[in-house]
XYZ file of C-alpha atoms in Angstrom:
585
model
C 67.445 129.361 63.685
C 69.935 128.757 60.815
C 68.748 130.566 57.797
C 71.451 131.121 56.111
C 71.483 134.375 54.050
C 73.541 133.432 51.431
C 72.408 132.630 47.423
C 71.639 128.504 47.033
C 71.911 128.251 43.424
C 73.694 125.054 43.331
C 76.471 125.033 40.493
C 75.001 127.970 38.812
C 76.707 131.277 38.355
C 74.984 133.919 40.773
C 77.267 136.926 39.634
C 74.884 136.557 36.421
C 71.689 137.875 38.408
C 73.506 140.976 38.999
C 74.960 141.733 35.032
C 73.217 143.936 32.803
C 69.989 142.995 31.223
C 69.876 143.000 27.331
C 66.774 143.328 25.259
C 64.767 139.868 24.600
C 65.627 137.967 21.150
C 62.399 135.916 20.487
C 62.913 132.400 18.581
C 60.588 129.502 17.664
C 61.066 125.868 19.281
C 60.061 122.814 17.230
C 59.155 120.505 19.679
C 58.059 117.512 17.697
C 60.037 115.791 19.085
C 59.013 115.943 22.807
C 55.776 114.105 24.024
C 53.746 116.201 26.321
C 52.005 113.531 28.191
C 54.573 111.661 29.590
C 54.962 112.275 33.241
C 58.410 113.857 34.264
C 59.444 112.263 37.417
C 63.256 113.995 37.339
C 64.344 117.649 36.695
C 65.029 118.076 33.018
C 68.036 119.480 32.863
C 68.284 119.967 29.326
C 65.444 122.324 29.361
C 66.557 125.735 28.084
C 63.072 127.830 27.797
C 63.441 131.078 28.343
C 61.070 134.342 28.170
C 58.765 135.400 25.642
C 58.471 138.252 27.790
C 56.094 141.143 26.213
C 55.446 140.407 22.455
C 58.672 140.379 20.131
C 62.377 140.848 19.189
C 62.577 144.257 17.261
C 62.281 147.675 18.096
C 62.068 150.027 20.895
C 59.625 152.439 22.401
C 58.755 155.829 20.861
C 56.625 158.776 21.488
C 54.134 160.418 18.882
C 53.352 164.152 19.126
C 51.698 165.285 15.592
C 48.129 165.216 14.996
C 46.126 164.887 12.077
C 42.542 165.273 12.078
C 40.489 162.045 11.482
C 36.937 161.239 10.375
C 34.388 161.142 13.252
C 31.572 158.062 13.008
C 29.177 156.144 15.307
C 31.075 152.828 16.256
C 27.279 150.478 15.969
C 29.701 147.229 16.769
C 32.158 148.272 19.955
C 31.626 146.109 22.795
C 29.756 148.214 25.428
C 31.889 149.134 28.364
C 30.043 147.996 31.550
C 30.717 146.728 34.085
C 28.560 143.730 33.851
C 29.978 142.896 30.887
C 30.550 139.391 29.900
C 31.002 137.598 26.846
C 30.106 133.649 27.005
C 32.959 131.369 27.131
C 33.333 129.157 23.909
C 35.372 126.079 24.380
C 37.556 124.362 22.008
C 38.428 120.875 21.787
C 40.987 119.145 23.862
C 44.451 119.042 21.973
C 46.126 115.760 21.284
C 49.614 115.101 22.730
C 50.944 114.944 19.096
C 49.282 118.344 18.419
C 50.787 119.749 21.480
C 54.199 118.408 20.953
C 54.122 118.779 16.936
C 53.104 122.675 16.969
C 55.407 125.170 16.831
C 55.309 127.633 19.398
C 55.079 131.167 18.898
C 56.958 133.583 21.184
C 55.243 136.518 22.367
C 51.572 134.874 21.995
C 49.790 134.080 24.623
C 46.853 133.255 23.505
C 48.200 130.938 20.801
C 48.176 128.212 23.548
C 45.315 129.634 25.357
C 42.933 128.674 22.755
C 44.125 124.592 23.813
C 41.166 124.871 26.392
C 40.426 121.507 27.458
C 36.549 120.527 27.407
C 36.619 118.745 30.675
C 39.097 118.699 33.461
C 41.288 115.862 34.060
C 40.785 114.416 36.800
C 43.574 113.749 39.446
C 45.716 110.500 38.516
C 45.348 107.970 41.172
C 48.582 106.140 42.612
C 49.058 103.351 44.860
C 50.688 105.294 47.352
C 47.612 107.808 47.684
C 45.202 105.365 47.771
C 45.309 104.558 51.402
C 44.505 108.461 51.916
C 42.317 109.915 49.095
C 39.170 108.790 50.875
C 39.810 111.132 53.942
C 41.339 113.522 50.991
C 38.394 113.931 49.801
C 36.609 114.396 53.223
C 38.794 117.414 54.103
C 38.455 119.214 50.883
C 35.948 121.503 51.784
C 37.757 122.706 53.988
C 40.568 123.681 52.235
C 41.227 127.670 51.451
C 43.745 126.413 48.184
C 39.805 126.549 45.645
C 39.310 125.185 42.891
C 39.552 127.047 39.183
C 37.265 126.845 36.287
C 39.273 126.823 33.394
C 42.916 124.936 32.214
C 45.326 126.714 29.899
C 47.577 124.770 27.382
C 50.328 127.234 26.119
C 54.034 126.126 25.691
C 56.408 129.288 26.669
C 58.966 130.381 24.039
C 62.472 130.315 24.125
C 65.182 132.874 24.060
C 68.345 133.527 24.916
C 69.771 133.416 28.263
C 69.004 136.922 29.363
C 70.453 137.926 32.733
C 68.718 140.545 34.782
C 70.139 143.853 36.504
C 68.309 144.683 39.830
C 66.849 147.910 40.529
C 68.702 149.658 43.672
C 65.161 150.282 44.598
C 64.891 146.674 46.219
C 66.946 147.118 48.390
C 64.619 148.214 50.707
C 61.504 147.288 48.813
C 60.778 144.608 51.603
C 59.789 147.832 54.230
C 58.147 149.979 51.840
C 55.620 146.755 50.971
C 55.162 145.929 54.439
C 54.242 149.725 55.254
C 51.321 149.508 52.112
C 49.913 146.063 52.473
C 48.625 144.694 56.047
C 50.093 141.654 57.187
C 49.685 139.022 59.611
C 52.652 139.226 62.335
C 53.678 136.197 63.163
C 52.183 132.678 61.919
C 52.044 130.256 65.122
C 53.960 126.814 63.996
C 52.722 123.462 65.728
C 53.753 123.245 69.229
C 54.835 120.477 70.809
C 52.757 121.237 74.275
C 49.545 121.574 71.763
C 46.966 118.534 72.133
C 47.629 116.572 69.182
C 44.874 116.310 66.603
C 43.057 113.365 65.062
C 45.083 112.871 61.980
C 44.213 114.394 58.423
C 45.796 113.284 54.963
C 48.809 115.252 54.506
C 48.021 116.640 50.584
C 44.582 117.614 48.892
C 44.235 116.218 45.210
C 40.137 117.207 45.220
C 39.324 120.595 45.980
C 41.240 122.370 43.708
C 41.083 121.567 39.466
C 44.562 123.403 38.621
C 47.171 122.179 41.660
C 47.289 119.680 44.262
C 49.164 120.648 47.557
C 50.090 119.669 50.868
C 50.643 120.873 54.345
C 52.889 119.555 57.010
C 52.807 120.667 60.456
C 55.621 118.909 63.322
C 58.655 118.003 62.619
C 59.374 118.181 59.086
C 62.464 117.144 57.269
C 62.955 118.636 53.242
C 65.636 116.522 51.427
C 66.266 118.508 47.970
C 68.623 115.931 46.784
C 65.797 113.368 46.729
C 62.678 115.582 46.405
C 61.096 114.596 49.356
C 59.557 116.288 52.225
C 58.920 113.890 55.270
C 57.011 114.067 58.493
C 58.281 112.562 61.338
C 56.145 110.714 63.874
C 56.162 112.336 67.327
C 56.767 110.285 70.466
C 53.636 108.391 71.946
C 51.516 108.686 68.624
C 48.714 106.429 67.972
C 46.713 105.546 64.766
C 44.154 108.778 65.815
C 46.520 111.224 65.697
C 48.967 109.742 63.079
C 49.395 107.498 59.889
C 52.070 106.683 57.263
C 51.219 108.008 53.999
C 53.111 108.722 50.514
C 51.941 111.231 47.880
C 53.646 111.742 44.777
C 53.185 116.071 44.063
C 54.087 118.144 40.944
C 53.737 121.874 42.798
C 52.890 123.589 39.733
C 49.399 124.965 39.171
C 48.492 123.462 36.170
C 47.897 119.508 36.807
C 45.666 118.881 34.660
C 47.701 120.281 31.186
C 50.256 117.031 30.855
C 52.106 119.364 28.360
C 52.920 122.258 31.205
C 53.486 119.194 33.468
C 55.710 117.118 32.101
C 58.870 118.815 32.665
C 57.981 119.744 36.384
C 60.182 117.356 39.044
C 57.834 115.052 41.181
C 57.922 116.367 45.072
C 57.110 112.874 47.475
C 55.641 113.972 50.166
C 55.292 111.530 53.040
C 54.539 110.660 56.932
C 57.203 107.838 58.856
C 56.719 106.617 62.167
C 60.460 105.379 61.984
C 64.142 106.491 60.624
C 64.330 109.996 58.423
C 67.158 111.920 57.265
C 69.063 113.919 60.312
C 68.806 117.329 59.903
C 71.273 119.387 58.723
C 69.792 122.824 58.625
C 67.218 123.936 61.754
C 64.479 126.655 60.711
C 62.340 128.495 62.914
C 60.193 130.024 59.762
C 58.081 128.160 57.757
C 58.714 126.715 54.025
C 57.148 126.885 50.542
C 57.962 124.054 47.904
C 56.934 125.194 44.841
C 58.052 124.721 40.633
C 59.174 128.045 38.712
C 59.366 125.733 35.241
C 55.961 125.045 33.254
C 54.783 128.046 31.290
C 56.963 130.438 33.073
C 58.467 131.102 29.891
C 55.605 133.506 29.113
C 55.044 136.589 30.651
C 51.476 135.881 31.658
C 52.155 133.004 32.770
C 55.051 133.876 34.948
C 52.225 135.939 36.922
C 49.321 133.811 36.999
C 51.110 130.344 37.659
C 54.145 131.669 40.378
C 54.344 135.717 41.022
C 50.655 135.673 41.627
C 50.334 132.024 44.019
C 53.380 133.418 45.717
C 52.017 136.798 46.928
C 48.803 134.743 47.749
C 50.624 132.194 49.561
C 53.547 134.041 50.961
C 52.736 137.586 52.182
C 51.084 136.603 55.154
C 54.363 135.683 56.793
C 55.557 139.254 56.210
C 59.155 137.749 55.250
C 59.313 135.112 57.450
C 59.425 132.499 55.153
C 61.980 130.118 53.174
C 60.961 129.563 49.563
C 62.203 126.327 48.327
C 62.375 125.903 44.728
C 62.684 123.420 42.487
C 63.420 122.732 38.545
C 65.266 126.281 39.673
C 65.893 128.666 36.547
C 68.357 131.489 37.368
C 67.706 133.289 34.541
C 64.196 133.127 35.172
C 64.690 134.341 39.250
C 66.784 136.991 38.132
C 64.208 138.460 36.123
C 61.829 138.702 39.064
C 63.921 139.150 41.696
C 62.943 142.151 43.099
C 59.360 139.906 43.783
C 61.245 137.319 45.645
C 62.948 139.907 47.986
C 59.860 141.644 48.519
C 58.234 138.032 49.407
C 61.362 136.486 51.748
C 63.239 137.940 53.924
C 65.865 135.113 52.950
C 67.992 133.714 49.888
C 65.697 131.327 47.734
C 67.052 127.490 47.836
C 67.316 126.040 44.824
C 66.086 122.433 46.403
C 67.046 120.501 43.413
C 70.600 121.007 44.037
C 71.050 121.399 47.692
C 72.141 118.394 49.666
C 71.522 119.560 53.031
C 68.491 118.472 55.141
C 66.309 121.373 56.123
C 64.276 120.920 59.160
C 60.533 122.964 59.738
C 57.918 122.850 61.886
C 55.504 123.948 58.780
C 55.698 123.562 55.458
C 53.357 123.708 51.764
C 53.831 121.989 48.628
C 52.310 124.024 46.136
C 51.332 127.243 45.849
C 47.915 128.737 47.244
C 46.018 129.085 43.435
C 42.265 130.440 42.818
C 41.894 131.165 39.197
C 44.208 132.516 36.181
C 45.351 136.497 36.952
C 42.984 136.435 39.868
C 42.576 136.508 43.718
C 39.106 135.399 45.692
C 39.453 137.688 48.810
C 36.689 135.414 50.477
C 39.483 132.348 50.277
C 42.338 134.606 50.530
C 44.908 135.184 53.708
C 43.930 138.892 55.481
C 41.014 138.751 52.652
C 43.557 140.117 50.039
C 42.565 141.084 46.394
C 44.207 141.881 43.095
C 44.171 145.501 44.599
C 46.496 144.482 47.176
C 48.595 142.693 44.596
C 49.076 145.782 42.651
C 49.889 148.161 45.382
C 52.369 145.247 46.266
C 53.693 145.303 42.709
C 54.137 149.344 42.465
C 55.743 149.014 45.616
C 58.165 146.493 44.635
C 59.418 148.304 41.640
C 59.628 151.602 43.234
C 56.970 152.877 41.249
C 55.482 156.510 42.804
C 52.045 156.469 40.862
C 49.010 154.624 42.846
C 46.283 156.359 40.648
C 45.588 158.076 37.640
C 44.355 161.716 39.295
C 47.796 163.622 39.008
C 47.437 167.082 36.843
C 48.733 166.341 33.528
C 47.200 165.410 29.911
C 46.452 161.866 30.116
C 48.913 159.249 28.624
C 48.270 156.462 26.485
C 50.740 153.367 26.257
C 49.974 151.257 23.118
C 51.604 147.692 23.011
C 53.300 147.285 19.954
C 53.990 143.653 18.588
C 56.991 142.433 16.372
C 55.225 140.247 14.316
C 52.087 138.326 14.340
C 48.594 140.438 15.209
C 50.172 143.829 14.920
C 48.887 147.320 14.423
C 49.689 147.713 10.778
C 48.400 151.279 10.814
C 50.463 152.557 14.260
C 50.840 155.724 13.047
C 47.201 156.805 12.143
C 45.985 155.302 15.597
C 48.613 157.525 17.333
C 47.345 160.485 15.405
C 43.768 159.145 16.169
C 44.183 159.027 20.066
C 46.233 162.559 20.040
C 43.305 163.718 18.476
C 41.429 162.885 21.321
C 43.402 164.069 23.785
C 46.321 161.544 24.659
C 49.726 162.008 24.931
C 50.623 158.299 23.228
C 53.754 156.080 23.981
C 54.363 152.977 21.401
C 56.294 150.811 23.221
C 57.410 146.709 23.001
C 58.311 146.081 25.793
C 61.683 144.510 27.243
C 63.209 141.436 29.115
C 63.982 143.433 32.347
C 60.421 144.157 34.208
C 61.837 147.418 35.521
C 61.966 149.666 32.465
C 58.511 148.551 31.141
C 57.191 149.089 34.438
C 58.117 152.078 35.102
C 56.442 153.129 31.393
C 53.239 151.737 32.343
C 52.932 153.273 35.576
C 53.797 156.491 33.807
C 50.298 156.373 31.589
C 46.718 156.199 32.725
C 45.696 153.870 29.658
C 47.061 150.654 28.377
C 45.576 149.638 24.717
C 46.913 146.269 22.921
C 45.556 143.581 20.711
C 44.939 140.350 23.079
C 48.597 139.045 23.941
C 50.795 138.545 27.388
C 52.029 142.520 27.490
C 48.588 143.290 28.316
C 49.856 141.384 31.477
C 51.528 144.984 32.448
C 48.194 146.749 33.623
C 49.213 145.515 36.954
C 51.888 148.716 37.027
C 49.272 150.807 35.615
C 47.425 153.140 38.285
C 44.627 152.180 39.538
C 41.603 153.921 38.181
C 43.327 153.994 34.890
C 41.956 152.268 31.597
C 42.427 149.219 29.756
C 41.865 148.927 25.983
C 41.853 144.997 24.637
C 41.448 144.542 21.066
C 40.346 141.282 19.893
C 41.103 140.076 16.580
C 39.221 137.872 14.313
C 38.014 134.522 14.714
C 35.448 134.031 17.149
C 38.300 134.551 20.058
C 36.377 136.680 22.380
C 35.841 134.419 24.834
C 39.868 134.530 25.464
C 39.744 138.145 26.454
C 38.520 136.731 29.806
C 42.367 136.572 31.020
C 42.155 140.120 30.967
C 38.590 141.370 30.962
C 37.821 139.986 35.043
C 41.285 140.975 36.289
C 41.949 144.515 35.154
C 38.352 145.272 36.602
C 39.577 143.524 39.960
C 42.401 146.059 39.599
C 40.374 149.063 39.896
C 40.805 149.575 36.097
C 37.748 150.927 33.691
C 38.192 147.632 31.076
C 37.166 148.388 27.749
C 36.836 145.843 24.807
C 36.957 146.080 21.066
C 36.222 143.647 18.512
C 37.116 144.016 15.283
C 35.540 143.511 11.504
C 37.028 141.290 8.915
C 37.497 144.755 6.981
C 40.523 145.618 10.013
C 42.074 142.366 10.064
C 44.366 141.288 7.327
C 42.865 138.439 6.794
C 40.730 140.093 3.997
C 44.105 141.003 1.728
C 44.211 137.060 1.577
C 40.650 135.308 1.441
C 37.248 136.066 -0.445
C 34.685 137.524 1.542
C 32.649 134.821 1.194
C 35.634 132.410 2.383
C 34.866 129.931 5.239
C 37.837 131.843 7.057
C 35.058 134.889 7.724
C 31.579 132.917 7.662
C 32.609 129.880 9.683
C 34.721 130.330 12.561
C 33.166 127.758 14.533
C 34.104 125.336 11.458
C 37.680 126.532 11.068
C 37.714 125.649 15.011
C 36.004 122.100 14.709
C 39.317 120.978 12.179
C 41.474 121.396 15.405
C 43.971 123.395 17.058
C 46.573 123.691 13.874
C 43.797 124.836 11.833
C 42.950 127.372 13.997
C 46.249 128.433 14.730
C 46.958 128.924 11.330
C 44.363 130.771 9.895
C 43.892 133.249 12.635
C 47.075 133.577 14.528
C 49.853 132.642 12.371
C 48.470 134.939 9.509
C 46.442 137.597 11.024
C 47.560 141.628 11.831
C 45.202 144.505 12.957
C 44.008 147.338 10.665
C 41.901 149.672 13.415
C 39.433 151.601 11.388
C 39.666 154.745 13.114
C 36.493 156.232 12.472
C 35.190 152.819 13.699
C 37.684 152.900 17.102
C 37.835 156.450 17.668
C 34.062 156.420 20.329
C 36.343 153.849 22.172
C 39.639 155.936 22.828
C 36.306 158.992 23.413
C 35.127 156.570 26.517
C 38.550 156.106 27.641
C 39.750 159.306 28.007
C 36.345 160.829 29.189
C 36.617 158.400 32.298
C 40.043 159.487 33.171
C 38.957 163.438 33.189
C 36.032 162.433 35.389
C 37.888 160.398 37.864
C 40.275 163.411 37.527
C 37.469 165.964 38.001
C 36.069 163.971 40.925
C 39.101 163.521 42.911
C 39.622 167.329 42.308
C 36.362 168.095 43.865
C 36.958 165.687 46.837
């Protein structure tokens, strides 16, 4: 085998991965410039997006010890906590590619491009090149174990400087700690050349699955960065049965049918040839992922749901073994995670865009294994893995020591502070409120570098935030622990979904709290009687930058603590019990 364990980042600077991490600057992009839906066949290299990582650009964390008693009330309008919860999903109207382009994006919002939830899923564009295979594509799509999604997220990530990130010293041997927590399957047999060769099968899937199309390549196998192609090779003696010539045209991002996350991802051809191919260059005995870090990996969320997340899914079976081939490669962006990646590979990642060498497999996917946003079907999954085992595999990366919430100490609330739109105007009085209660509170915002913020998260039992990407961090916190989404004003429930299914799938009690026009601030700048508070639905049928204005752009949190204070009761009440159970076990 010739791996070679070195860092492939083309021209870049690697010494930058290893420099000390500075606290995230969060800026506004105009993009009205840039049309969403035109396909983008090359790597852009004049893309600077950067992280929007937790929710702003000022401030720090703090802790909060005083207490001042608060008035007590019945809460007649707090979402019941149950597990059978669910709130019906209402869907917006598709955005143009002039509003997509035209808005401006907000950093440290997720669900500012959440709300762009198209009505019906594109489907998959037909080429000429497919066409000779999307019959049989079709035929073999049941079949698949990449399943299909129910729901397509337009939202742009925001830009910021070019932060550079310091690794933990914890990674260095994160790679055996995971493998000791999380099961995995030895060794993944690669096609043999003694094996009876199989009637043939198109090479990619464009059917079965609504948010990626992928492909799998098993013989010899020939990745060419410099041209984006990955190309099978006929064997010797093959026949129509057990091979064809095909040509796909792939963006390996999980998000095909948004134009605006696509259009900026480089096209991957992936095709069969019964006569010359590249020589190879580099011989691999492990297989290879092709896969695109650019899209929406600007925000934090997304950076989980659309690569961390696929990549545990489609990686940790191979227990290291594995090349990970990237391409529109951001170094700023790998730094960030790059404890993940050496917990995932045993080897440097190859930034494919840039390489000119020709790397030789006997296996290898375009496109990441994807079920759904934040979320892992352990019928479909490798080793039937769940968000569960994502967690543990998360803690474990980032050294974190706390895998539940039943250690001996007053329980610890972490409450995500945001720098500027949908705050918690009255921070102070809900720290006193949750004291009150019981907590030990921690305000924090979050930083670029994962590490820090993780290791605050896993340090509390409870996470409470108004809907937003830090909520993302309840993976770090312990399982059996608590999370607390707020929901502001507008008729934007059925958004809390991204977090509502997930932390539940976590192990994590998942409550949810709507508020009153009286606690947003909405009502220091309408009437009452203003179509703002009677006619959501309305405000929503005048389009996306109606919406976006009225409840995003303008809108902070006042929690009525008499109103919230039954919901930090429930919380806290089901960490003593799990406390009090685990005691008596």
């Amino acid at each position: 085998m010739n791996c070679p364990f070195r860092s492939d980042l083309g021209v870049q600077d690697r010494n930058a991965l290893s420099k000390e991490g500075s606290k995230a600057e969060v800026l506004e992009k105009d993009e009205a410039n840039t049309s969403p839906s035109g396909p983008d066949s090359g790597r852009n290299v004049e893309d600077t997006g950067r992280d929007e990582t937790f929710v702003g650009d000022s401030g720090g964390g703090a802790s909060s010890t005083a207490a001042n008693p608060g008035a007590e009330g019945g809460n007649k309008d707090v979402v019941p906590a149950k597990d059978d919860d669910a709130t019906t999903a209402a869907v917006l109207p598709p955005v143009s590619s002039e509003e997509a382009a035209n808005s401006t994006q907000e950093s440290g919002v997720l669900e500012d491009e959440e709300l762009q939830v198209q009505e019906a899923v594109a489907k998959a564009p037909s080429r000429k090149s497919n066409e000779s295979a999307a019959a049989a594509a079709a035929a073999a799509a049941s079949s698949s174990s990449n399943g299909s999604s129910t729901s397509v997220v337009h939202s742009d990530p925001a830009i910021l400087p070019a932060p550079v990130q310091q690794i933990p010293p914890t990674t260095q041997d994160v790679k055996t700690l995971a493998d000791q927590q999380i099961p995995a399957v030895p060794k993944v047999n690669q096609a043999d050349s003694k094996t009876p060769a199989q009637e043939w099968k198109p090479l990619c899937d464009l059917t079965s699955n609504r948010r990626i199309d992928w492909c799998e390549l098993d013989g010899d196998v020939r990745v060419l960065g410099a041209n984006a192609s990955v190309t099978l090779v006929a064997p010797p003696g093959a026949d129509e049965r057990t091979f064809r010539e095909e040509s796909w045209r792939i963006k390996p991002y999980p998000r095909k049918a948004d134009p605006n996350a696509m259009r900026k991802i480089r096209v991957v051809t992936v095709q069969s040839v019964s006569g010359e191919a590249p020589a190879c260059t580099d011989q691999h005995d492990v297989p290879a992922l092709v896969f695109s870090d650019r899209g929406y990996t600007g925000n934090y969320f997304h950076a989980y749901t659309d690569v961390i997340l696929p990549l545990f899914l489609t990686a940790r079976q191979y227990s290291g073994e594995v090349l990970l081939l990237v391409t529109d490669f951001q170094m700023w962006w790998l730094g960030k995670f790059m404890p993940v990646f050496k917990s995932i590979s045993n080897y440097e990642v190859i930034d494919l865009d840039h390489d000119p060498r020709v790397h030789c497999f006997r296996h290898v996917q375009v496109g990441l294994t994807s079920h759904a946003d934040f979320s892992i079907d352990p019928r479909r999954a490798p080793n039937g893995y769940s968000m569960l085992d994502f967690t543990k595999f998360m803690r474990t990366t980032y050294g974190l020591p706390r895998a539940n919430t039943t250690q001996s100490r007053r329980p610890r609330l972490l409450v995500i502070a945001r720098a500027r739109t949908r705050r918690f105007v009255n921070m102070e009085e809900i720290v006193r409120g949750a004291e009150k209660v019981g907590f030990e509170v921690v305000v924090s915002e979050g930083e670029h570098e994962v590490a820090p913020f993780a290791e605050i998260a896993n340090s509390c039992d409870a996470i409470l935030g108004v809907h937003g990407a830090g909520l993302t961090n309840m993976v770090f916190v312990p399982t059996g622990g608590v999370v607390i989404q707020v929901v502001p004003l507008g008729g934007l429930e059925f958004v809390a979904s991204y977090f509502r299914g997930p932390s539940r799938d976590m192990g994590l009690r998942y409550l949810e709290y709507r508020i009153t026009p009286e606690e947003s601030t909405l009502i220091d700048q309408y009437p009452r009687d203003h179509i703002i508070f009677t006619d959501p639905e309305g405000v929503k049928s005048k389009g996306w930058d109606s919406l976006k204005a009225a409840y995003l752009d303008k809108q902070d949190v006042r929690l009525d603590m008499k109103r919230f204070r039954p919901t930090l009761k429930k919380a806290i009440s089901h960490l003593r019990k799990a406390k009090a159970n685990a005691g008596g076990n």
